[in-house]
Amino acid sequence: MAEQTEQRKWYEKTGPGGDVTVSTRVRLARNLRRQVFPGRASLQQKEQVVEQVRAALENYNSVLQLRFLPLEELPAQAAASLAERHIVSPEFISQRQGRAVLVNEDESVSVMINEEDHVRIQVLREGLALKEAAETADRVDTLLGEALDFAYDQEFGYLTQCPTNLGTGMRASLMLHLPALTESGSMARVAANLAKLGLTLRGAFGEGSKAVGELYQLSNQITLGLSESQAIENLSAIAGQLAGEEKRLREELCGDPRWQDKLSRAAGLLKSARLINASEATELLSLVRLGTVQGLLTGVETGVLDGLSVSIQPATLMARAGKELDGTERDQLRAELLREALKPLTME
């Protein structure tokens, strides 16, 4: 009998436009009619919602194949790893009682129960894939809508706990790798200009987070009075402009021997380090990713690098090891993981 191999996660693959656009995310916020919003609900009311959504999803699980994970039953490191892998938001794991998440095998589809809203449908895709992610989210939404009575108003659209999500309830975002724009010192100006267009540029983990490894999350802010297709078209167009400017600046940057040396040194450190912390490893992987897409470094796909950026995070490392690790043990395991994965990496 053939041994089954574990399915690759979505973040371990390279998608279209992946040189700049690392990933795509589409989220839909939905609430149940005649149920108190999560922000004011009691624990008992939240547990009722969890069971209601879980029962609804069971009717379609042969299609969706989602695994049910009650947060309060998960070890702390496993819950934190969900946030590191972008399956849930960091806020979601801060209070685990009365919350649950359902997730498929490659972690590209998940449903958060009792985050800011009763239901948060999330679809993630590698590269630039807004249309595909939106279509998948819409299918999940349609299936759930057949079994659940979502709160909807003819004038305001889908009703949400936060007024900024009223209307479609959709937030689409792109994870962009912008090392050249960051190096040019343009990011504050770019973010201010985007805000005028109804878009926001944040760190990799959303609101309140800082950009780590030159990764930025570009997302729509307006959900009322704008259709889902219009929001996606706007986001895609602006992302295209940003990508074009980033690529132009990359050519200038990577033509500089000093930067070529910097990229080569980053690869050398990752291939030889015996101890390395998450922050340093993330910044070095950002440089190696730049060198790879510019053809200065070869032997490793960008999908492998993106997967490593996730797997080297502290809680995910411990979940992989199956035990608690102190700082030194994590740094040692992280270095070992990087050395093994990056053996084929060479400088052109």
mmCIF file of C-alpha atoms in Angstrom:
data_model
loop_
_atom_site.group_PDB
_atom_site.id
_atom_site.type_symbol
_atom_site.label_atom_id
_atom_site.label_comp_id
_atom_site.label_asym_id
_atom_site.label_seq_id
_atom_site.Cartn_x
_atom_site.Cartn_y
_atom_site.Cartn_z
ATOM 1 C CA MET A 1 0.000 0.000 0.000
ATOM 2 C CA ALA A 2 1.439 3.364 -1.066
ATOM 3 C CA GLU A 3 2.325 5.741 1.738
ATOM 4 C CA GLN A 4 0.259 8.921 1.719
ATOM 5 C CA THR A 5 2.180 12.172 1.432
ATOM 6 C CA GLU A 6 1.060 15.299 3.244
ATOM 7 C CA GLN A 7 -0.610 17.834 0.992
ATOM 8 C CA ARG A 8 1.406 20.997 0.388
ATOM 9 C CA LYS A 9 -0.037 24.055 2.074
ATOM 10 C CA TRP A 10 -1.149 26.976 -0.054
ATOM 11 C CA TYR A 11 1.703 29.140 1.298
ATOM 12 C CA GLU A 12 4.323 26.642 0.101
ATOM 13 C CA LYS A 13 3.415 27.222 -3.555
ATOM 14 C CA THR A 14 4.320 29.919 -6.079
ATOM 15 C CA GLY A 15 1.371 31.693 -7.671
ATOM 16 C CA PRO A 16 0.874 34.091 -10.614
ATOM 17 C CA GLY A 17 2.617 37.422 -10.138
ATOM 18 C CA GLY A 18 4.409 35.873 -7.165
ATOM 19 C CA ASP A 19 7.546 37.950 -7.653
ATOM 20 C CA VAL A 20 5.751 40.834 -5.899
ATOM 21 C CA THR A 21 2.326 39.495 -4.848
ATOM 22 C CA VAL A 22 3.008 36.739 -2.329
ATOM 23 C CA SER A 23 -0.634 35.893 -1.622
ATOM 24 C CA THR A 24 -4.295 36.834 -1.945
ATOM 25 C CA ARG A 25 -6.936 36.813 0.776
ATOM 26 C CA VAL A 26 -10.698 37.336 0.582
ATOM 27 C CA ARG A 27 -12.786 37.523 3.759
ATOM 28 C CA LEU A 28 -16.555 37.717 4.115
ATOM 29 C CA ALA A 29 -18.147 38.916 7.359
ATOM 30 C CA ARG A 30 -21.558 37.473 8.192
ATOM 31 C CA ASN A 31 -23.813 37.536 11.257
ATOM 32 C CA LEU A 32 -26.809 35.476 12.283
ATOM 33 C CA ARG A 33 -30.164 37.128 12.522
ATOM 34 C CA ARG A 34 -31.667 37.184 16.032
ATOM 35 C CA GLN A 35 -28.279 36.540 17.654
ATOM 36 C CA VAL A 36 -26.343 39.099 19.715
ATOM 37 C CA PHE A 37 -23.130 40.336 18.064
ATOM 38 C CA PRO A 38 -20.015 38.592 19.505
ATOM 39 C CA GLY A 39 -18.774 41.795 21.175
ATOM 40 C CA ARG A 40 -21.827 41.831 23.473
ATOM 41 C CA ALA A 41 -22.695 38.136 23.589
ATOM 42 C CA SER A 42 -22.378 35.977 26.695
ATOM 43 C CA LEU A 43 -20.266 32.811 26.623
ATOM 44 C CA GLN A 44 -23.451 30.715 26.420
ATOM 45 C CA GLN A 45 -24.690 32.733 23.433
ATOM 46 C CA LYS A 46 -21.334 32.360 21.696
ATOM 47 C CA GLU A 47 -21.389 28.602 22.255
ATOM 48 C CA GLN A 48 -24.863 28.467 20.690
ATOM 49 C CA VAL A 49 -23.524 30.221 17.599
ATOM 50 C CA VAL A 50 -20.570 27.812 17.394
ATOM 51 C CA GLU A 51 -22.912 24.832 17.426
ATOM 52 C CA GLN A 52 -25.284 26.450 14.949
ATOM 53 C CA VAL A 53 -22.510 27.151 12.430
ATOM 54 C CA ARG A 54 -20.872 23.776 12.999
ATOM 55 C CA ALA A 55 -24.170 21.979 12.343
ATOM 56 C CA ALA A 56 -24.723 24.012 9.171
ATOM 57 C CA LEU A 57 -21.274 23.160 7.833
ATOM 58 C CA GLU A 58 -21.701 19.447 8.545
ATOM 59 C CA ASN A 59 -24.379 19.343 5.833
ATOM 60 C CA TYR A 60 -21.744 20.291 3.247
ATOM 61 C CA ASN A 61 -18.558 18.847 4.673
ATOM 62 C CA SER A 62 -18.303 16.202 1.963
ATOM 63 C CA VAL A 63 -17.734 19.154 -0.386
ATOM 64 C CA LEU A 64 -15.826 21.591 1.852
ATOM 65 C CA GLN A 65 -13.872 19.040 3.955
ATOM 66 C CA LEU A 66 -13.254 21.378 6.867
ATOM 67 C CA ARG A 67 -11.778 20.258 10.184
ATOM 68 C CA PHE A 68 -13.455 21.672 13.321
ATOM 69 C CA LEU A 69 -11.088 23.150 15.925
ATOM 70 C CA PRO A 70 -12.531 24.576 19.186
ATOM 71 C CA LEU A 71 -9.932 27.143 20.281
ATOM 72 C CA GLU A 72 -10.222 26.479 24.012
ATOM 73 C CA GLU A 73 -9.248 22.828 23.437
ATOM 74 C CA LEU A 74 -6.047 23.707 21.593
ATOM 75 C CA PRO A 75 -2.669 24.045 23.358
ATOM 76 C CA ALA A 76 -1.463 27.656 23.463
ATOM 77 C CA GLN A 77 1.317 27.016 20.937
ATOM 78 C CA ALA A 78 -1.099 25.370 18.479
ATOM 79 C CA ALA A 79 -3.483 28.332 18.730
ATOM 80 C CA ALA A 80 -0.634 30.823 18.226
ATOM 81 C CA SER A 81 0.554 28.830 15.222
ATOM 82 C CA LEU A 82 -2.872 29.314 13.582
ATOM 83 C CA ALA A 83 -2.263 33.074 13.668
ATOM 84 C CA GLU A 84 1.319 32.725 12.402
ATOM 85 C CA ARG A 85 -0.031 30.717 9.442
ATOM 86 C CA HIS A 86 -2.683 33.426 8.803
ATOM 87 C CA ILE A 87 -5.540 30.952 9.340
ATOM 88 C CA VAL A 88 -6.925 33.220 12.072
ATOM 89 C CA SER A 89 -6.231 36.777 13.208
ATOM 90 C CA PRO A 90 -3.944 37.433 16.221
ATOM 91 C CA GLU A 91 -6.948 39.006 18.009
ATOM 92 C CA PHE A 92 -8.955 35.813 17.528
ATOM 93 C CA ILE A 93 -6.653 33.746 19.766
ATOM 94 C CA SER A 94 -6.440 36.387 22.506
ATOM 95 C CA GLN A 95 -9.721 35.114 24.012
ATOM 96 C CA ARG A 96 -10.312 31.478 23.133
ATOM 97 C CA GLN A 97 -13.541 30.649 24.972
ATOM 98 C CA GLY A 98 -16.636 30.482 22.792
ATOM 99 C CA ARG A 99 -14.598 30.541 19.592
ATOM 100 C CA ALA A 100 -13.804 27.939 16.967
ATOM 101 C CA VAL A 101 -12.327 27.683 13.496
ATOM 102 C CA LEU A 102 -12.895 25.262 10.653
ATOM 103 C CA VAL A 103 -10.050 24.761 8.176
ATOM 104 C CA ASN A 104 -9.388 22.567 5.133
ATOM 105 C CA GLU A 105 -6.314 20.413 4.573
ATOM 106 C CA ASP A 106 -4.136 22.849 2.646
ATOM 107 C CA GLU A 107 -5.300 25.714 4.920
ATOM 108 C CA SER A 108 -6.564 27.800 2.002
ATOM 109 C CA VAL A 109 -10.176 27.890 3.278
ATOM 110 C CA SER A 110 -11.188 28.606 6.857
ATOM 111 C CA VAL A 111 -14.230 29.784 8.778
ATOM 112 C CA MET A 112 -13.722 31.703 12.030
ATOM 113 C CA ILE A 113 -16.671 31.598 14.430
ATOM 114 C CA ASN A 114 -17.191 34.490 16.874
ATOM 115 C CA GLU A 115 -14.292 36.715 15.891
ATOM 116 C CA GLU A 116 -15.567 40.287 15.441
ATOM 117 C CA ASP A 117 -18.582 38.793 13.621
ATOM 118 C CA HIS A 118 -20.367 35.471 14.038
ATOM 119 C CA VAL A 119 -18.876 34.083 10.828
ATOM 120 C CA ARG A 120 -15.719 35.085 8.988
ATOM 121 C CA ILE A 121 -15.216 33.110 5.786
ATOM 122 C CA GLN A 122 -11.596 33.327 4.618
ATOM 123 C CA VAL A 123 -9.986 32.122 1.403
ATOM 124 C CA LEU A 124 -6.234 32.347 0.808
ATOM 125 C CA ARG A 125 -4.388 31.764 -2.460
ATOM 126 C CA GLU A 126 -0.762 31.942 -3.494
ATOM 127 C CA GLY A 127 0.131 34.822 -5.806
ATOM 128 C CA LEU A 128 -2.341 37.204 -7.417
ATOM 129 C CA ALA A 129 -5.658 35.341 -7.526
ATOM 130 C CA LEU A 130 -8.395 37.765 -6.443
ATOM 131 C CA LYS A 131 -11.065 36.454 -8.782
ATOM 132 C CA GLU A 132 -10.447 32.808 -7.865
ATOM 133 C CA ALA A 133 -10.375 33.526 -4.122
ATOM 134 C CA ALA A 134 -13.586 35.587 -4.346
ATOM 135 C CA GLU A 135 -15.362 32.808 -6.271
ATOM 136 C CA THR A 136 -14.386 30.213 -3.655
ATOM 137 C CA ALA A 137 -15.495 32.494 -0.798
ATOM 138 C CA ASP A 138 -18.802 33.079 -2.583
ATOM 139 C CA ARG A 139 -19.385 29.314 -2.908
ATOM 140 C CA VAL A 140 -18.795 28.781 0.817
ATOM 141 C CA ASP A 141 -21.032 31.773 1.590
ATOM 142 C CA THR A 142 -23.825 30.396 -0.616
ATOM 143 C CA LEU A 143 -23.691 26.977 1.041
ATOM 144 C CA LEU A 144 -23.745 28.466 4.534
ATOM 145 C CA GLY A 145 -26.487 30.903 3.581
ATOM 146 C CA GLU A 146 -28.752 27.986 2.693
ATOM 147 C CA ALA A 147 -28.590 26.717 6.281
ATOM 148 C CA LEU A 148 -28.077 29.935 8.264
ATOM 149 C CA ASP A 149 -30.225 33.058 8.381
ATOM 150 C CA PHE A 150 -27.706 35.853 7.803
ATOM 151 C CA ALA A 151 -28.566 39.368 8.988
ATOM 152 C CA TYR A 152 -29.223 41.447 5.859
ATOM 153 C CA ASP A 153 -30.822 44.825 5.244
ATOM 154 C CA GLN A 154 -32.106 46.029 1.851
ATOM 155 C CA GLU A 155 -30.496 49.445 2.333
ATOM 156 C CA PHE A 156 -27.271 48.615 4.220
ATOM 157 C CA GLY A 157 -26.529 45.114 2.931
ATOM 158 C CA TYR A 158 -24.973 42.553 5.285
ATOM 159 C CA LEU A 159 -25.072 43.783 8.879
ATOM 160 C CA THR A 160 -21.783 43.653 10.761
ATOM 161 C CA GLN A 161 -20.564 44.535 14.240
ATOM 162 C CA CYS A 162 -18.242 47.222 12.849
ATOM 163 C CA PRO A 163 -20.024 49.763 10.592
ATOM 164 C CA THR A 164 -17.007 49.926 8.256
ATOM 165 C CA ASN A 165 -17.806 46.372 7.099
ATOM 166 C CA LEU A 166 -21.457 47.073 6.224
ATOM 167 C CA GLY A 167 -22.574 46.308 2.684
ATOM 168 C CA THR A 168 -20.795 43.436 0.983
ATOM 169 C CA GLY A 169 -18.977 42.516 4.193
ATOM 170 C CA MET A 170 -16.018 41.690 1.964
ATOM 171 C CA ARG A 171 -12.405 42.561 2.670
ATOM 172 C CA ALA A 172 -9.959 41.604 -0.067
ATOM 173 C CA SER A 173 -6.230 41.926 0.483
ATOM 174 C CA LEU A 174 -2.932 41.191 -1.189
ATOM 175 C CA MET A 175 0.327 40.398 0.590
ATOM 176 C CA LEU A 176 3.021 42.329 -1.260
ATOM 177 C CA HIS A 177 6.783 41.949 -0.998
ATOM 178 C CA LEU A 178 8.132 45.494 -1.423
ATOM 179 C CA PRO A 179 11.831 45.556 -0.480
ATOM 180 C CA ALA A 180 12.825 48.089 -3.164
ATOM 181 C CA LEU A 181 10.039 50.554 -2.354
ATOM 182 C CA THR A 182 10.921 50.188 1.346
ATOM 183 C CA GLU A 183 14.600 50.843 0.639
ATOM 184 C CA SER A 184 13.657 53.965 -1.364
ATOM 185 C CA GLY A 185 11.904 55.431 1.702
ATOM 186 C CA SER A 186 8.620 55.779 -0.208
ATOM 187 C CA MET A 187 6.280 53.691 1.937
ATOM 188 C CA ALA A 188 4.815 56.483 4.103
ATOM 189 C CA ARG A 189 3.953 58.513 0.993
ATOM 190 C CA VAL A 190 2.540 55.456 -0.777
ATOM 191 C CA ALA A 191 0.342 54.561 2.230
ATOM 192 C CA ALA A 192 -1.004 58.124 2.463
ATOM 193 C CA ASN A 193 -1.893 58.174 -1.251
ATOM 194 C CA LEU A 194 -3.601 54.788 -1.025
ATOM 195 C CA ALA A 195 -5.748 55.965 1.896
ATOM 196 C CA LYS A 196 -7.188 58.678 -0.365
ATOM 197 C CA LEU A 197 -8.259 55.923 -2.785
ATOM 198 C CA GLY A 198 -10.065 53.891 -0.111
ATOM 199 C CA LEU A 199 -7.252 51.371 0.330
ATOM 200 C CA THR A 200 -5.035 50.667 3.298
ATOM 201 C CA LEU A 201 -1.455 49.412 3.540
ATOM 202 C CA ARG A 202 -0.518 47.606 6.752
ATOM 203 C CA GLY A 203 1.929 45.083 8.142
ATOM 204 C CA ALA A 204 1.711 41.398 7.305
ATOM 205 C CA PHE A 205 -0.648 40.627 10.209
ATOM 206 C CA GLY A 206 -3.145 43.403 9.470
ATOM 207 C CA GLU A 207 -4.309 46.292 11.607
ATOM 208 C CA GLY A 208 -1.757 47.544 14.123
ATOM 209 C CA SER A 209 1.057 45.313 12.864
ATOM 210 C CA LYS A 210 4.386 46.435 11.423
ATOM 211 C CA ALA A 211 5.869 45.306 8.137
ATOM 212 C CA VAL A 212 8.272 42.423 8.770
ATOM 213 C CA GLY A 213 10.479 41.131 5.993
ATOM 214 C CA GLU A 214 9.222 43.994 3.769
ATOM 215 C CA LEU A 215 5.786 42.318 3.571
ATOM 216 C CA TYR A 216 2.758 44.616 3.395
ATOM 217 C CA GLN A 217 -0.962 43.887 3.316
ATOM 218 C CA LEU A 218 -2.894 45.989 0.775
ATOM 219 C CA SER A 219 -6.664 45.853 1.307
ATOM 220 C CA ASN A 220 -9.934 47.616 0.502
ATOM 221 C CA GLN A 221 -11.472 49.830 3.197
ATOM 222 C CA ILE A 222 -14.835 50.581 1.556
ATOM 223 C CA THR A 223 -17.525 47.876 1.651
ATOM 224 C CA LEU A 224 -20.697 50.020 1.459
ATOM 225 C CA GLY A 225 -21.942 51.312 -1.892
ATOM 226 C CA LEU A 226 -19.366 49.313 -3.838
ATOM 227 C CA SER A 227 -19.906 45.861 -5.367
ATOM 228 C CA GLU A 228 -17.504 43.007 -4.676
ATOM 229 C CA SER A 229 -16.358 42.989 -8.310
ATOM 230 C CA GLN A 230 -15.670 46.751 -8.242
ATOM 231 C CA ALA A 231 -13.658 46.425 -5.022
ATOM 232 C CA ILE A 232 -11.590 43.607 -6.531
ATOM 233 C CA GLU A 233 -10.988 45.523 -9.780
ATOM 234 C CA ASN A 234 -9.813 48.597 -7.843
ATOM 235 C CA LEU A 235 -7.495 46.550 -5.647
ATOM 236 C CA SER A 236 -6.052 44.674 -8.607
ATOM 237 C CA ALA A 237 -5.411 47.879 -10.576
ATOM 238 C CA ILE A 238 -3.616 49.626 -7.699
ATOM 239 C CA ALA A 239 -1.597 46.496 -6.917
ATOM 240 C CA GLY A 240 -0.494 46.411 -10.555
ATOM 241 C CA GLN A 241 0.787 49.982 -10.313
ATOM 242 C CA LEU A 242 2.656 49.226 -7.081
ATOM 243 C CA ALA A 243 4.175 46.071 -8.583
ATOM 244 C CA GLY A 244 5.347 47.999 -11.637
ATOM 245 C CA GLU A 245 7.113 50.618 -9.514
ATOM 246 C CA GLU A 246 8.607 47.936 -7.244
ATOM 247 C CA LYS A 247 10.024 46.042 -10.245
ATOM 248 C CA ARG A 248 11.540 49.207 -11.712
ATOM 249 C CA LEU A 249 13.276 49.997 -8.432
ATOM 250 C CA ARG A 250 14.444 46.392 -8.045
ATOM 251 C CA GLU A 251 16.337 46.587 -11.326
ATOM 252 C CA GLU A 252 18.224 49.638 -10.084
ATOM 253 C CA LEU A 253 18.841 48.148 -6.641
ATOM 254 C CA CYS A 254 20.049 44.744 -7.795
ATOM 255 C CA GLY A 255 22.338 46.263 -10.394
ATOM 256 C CA ASP A 256 24.396 47.710 -7.542
ATOM 257 C CA PRO A 257 27.343 45.415 -6.574
ATOM 258 C CA ARG A 258 26.865 46.406 -2.944
ATOM 259 C CA TRP A 259 23.331 44.996 -2.995
ATOM 260 C CA GLN A 260 24.464 41.902 -4.882
ATOM 261 C CA ASP A 261 26.943 41.329 -2.071
ATOM 262 C CA LYS A 262 24.210 41.899 0.523
ATOM 263 C CA LEU A 263 21.974 39.272 -1.100
ATOM 264 C CA SER A 264 24.849 36.786 -1.345
ATOM 265 C CA ARG A 265 25.751 37.313 2.324
ATOM 266 C CA ALA A 266 22.119 36.769 3.358
ATOM 267 C CA ALA A 267 22.098 33.424 1.544
ATOM 268 C CA GLY A 268 25.405 32.453 3.133
ATOM 269 C CA LEU A 269 24.204 33.263 6.651
ATOM 270 C CA LEU A 270 21.001 31.258 6.256
ATOM 271 C CA LYS A 271 22.930 28.279 4.869
ATOM 272 C CA SER A 272 25.501 28.233 7.673
ATOM 273 C CA ALA A 273 23.969 29.648 10.879
ATOM 274 C CA ARG A 274 23.723 27.336 13.896
ATOM 275 C CA LEU A 275 21.510 29.721 15.892
ATOM 276 C CA ILE A 276 19.138 32.290 14.431
ATOM 277 C CA ASN A 277 16.115 34.135 15.813
ATOM 278 C CA ALA A 278 12.828 34.626 13.960
ATOM 279 C CA SER A 279 13.334 38.330 13.285
ATOM 280 C CA GLU A 280 16.775 37.954 11.705
ATOM 281 C CA ALA A 281 15.725 34.883 9.726
ATOM 282 C CA THR A 282 12.674 36.700 8.325
ATOM 283 C CA GLU A 283 14.737 39.678 7.178
ATOM 284 C CA LEU A 284 17.363 37.423 5.585
ATOM 285 C CA LEU A 285 14.669 35.386 3.801
ATOM 286 C CA SER A 286 13.287 38.654 2.439
ATOM 287 C CA LEU A 287 16.687 39.415 0.888
ATOM 288 C CA VAL A 288 17.027 35.886 -0.494
ATOM 289 C CA ARG A 289 13.528 36.146 -1.997
ATOM 290 C CA LEU A 290 14.540 39.371 -3.740
ATOM 291 C CA GLY A 291 17.719 37.748 -5.043
ATOM 292 C CA THR A 292 15.763 34.719 -6.272
ATOM 293 C CA VAL A 293 13.110 36.597 -8.249
ATOM 294 C CA GLN A 294 15.829 38.815 -9.770
ATOM 295 C CA GLY A 295 17.796 35.762 -10.912
ATOM 296 C CA LEU A 296 20.829 36.491 -8.736
ATOM 297 C CA LEU A 297 20.184 33.430 -6.548
ATOM 298 C CA THR A 298 19.058 30.070 -7.924
ATOM 299 C CA GLY A 299 18.188 26.555 -6.768
ATOM 300 C CA VAL A 300 15.159 27.290 -4.553
ATOM 301 C CA GLU A 301 11.628 28.293 -5.583
ATOM 302 C CA THR A 302 9.991 31.363 -4.063
ATOM 303 C CA GLY A 303 7.217 29.059 -2.788
ATOM 304 C CA VAL A 304 9.797 27.245 -0.655
ATOM 305 C CA LEU A 305 11.009 30.577 0.736
ATOM 306 C CA ASP A 306 7.443 31.696 1.495
ATOM 307 C CA GLY A 307 6.767 28.392 3.234
ATOM 308 C CA LEU A 308 9.902 28.804 5.325
ATOM 309 C CA SER A 309 8.809 32.303 6.381
ATOM 310 C CA VAL A 310 5.800 30.633 8.002
ATOM 311 C CA SER A 311 7.400 27.462 9.382
ATOM 312 C CA ILE A 312 10.231 29.311 11.202
ATOM 313 C CA GLN A 313 7.833 31.310 13.393
ATOM 314 C CA PRO A 314 8.128 30.468 17.144
ATOM 315 C CA ALA A 315 4.775 28.779 17.838
ATOM 316 C CA THR A 316 4.777 26.932 14.507
ATOM 317 C CA LEU A 317 8.259 25.604 15.248
ATOM 318 C CA MET A 318 7.092 24.284 18.628
ATOM 319 C CA ALA A 319 3.925 22.808 17.125
ATOM 320 C CA ARG A 320 6.162 21.025 14.612
ATOM 321 C CA ALA A 321 8.433 19.761 17.401
ATOM 322 C CA GLY A 322 5.432 18.734 19.506
ATOM 323 C CA LYS A 323 6.807 20.298 22.675
ATOM 324 C CA GLU A 324 7.706 23.552 24.407
ATOM 325 C CA LEU A 325 11.113 24.934 23.448
ATOM 326 C CA ASP A 326 13.133 27.675 25.087
ATOM 327 C CA GLY A 327 14.606 30.510 23.023
ATOM 328 C CA THR A 328 17.941 28.808 22.344
ATOM 329 C CA GLU A 329 16.256 25.536 21.345
ATOM 330 C CA ARG A 330 13.980 27.393 18.933
ATOM 331 C CA ASP A 331 16.907 29.280 17.410
ATOM 332 C CA GLN A 332 18.796 26.035 16.969
ATOM 333 C CA LEU A 333 15.862 24.180 15.383
ATOM 334 C CA ARG A 334 15.119 27.165 13.122
ATOM 335 C CA ALA A 335 18.723 27.278 11.890
ATOM 336 C CA GLU A 336 18.696 23.528 11.239
ATOM 337 C CA LEU A 337 15.442 23.802 9.249
ATOM 338 C CA LEU A 338 16.819 26.661 7.140
ATOM 339 C CA ARG A 339 20.165 24.967 6.444
ATOM 340 C CA GLU A 340 18.442 21.828 5.217
ATOM 341 C CA ALA A 341 15.859 23.607 3.044
ATOM 342 C CA LEU A 342 18.367 26.008 1.473
ATOM 343 C CA LYS A 343 21.130 23.510 0.582
ATOM 344 C CA PRO A 344 20.448 23.897 -3.181
ATOM 345 C CA LEU A 345 20.629 27.722 -3.017
ATOM 346 C CA THR A 346 23.510 29.186 -5.059
ATOM 347 C CA MET A 347 24.683 32.643 -6.169
ATOM 348 C CA GLU A 348 24.772 33.199 -9.932
#
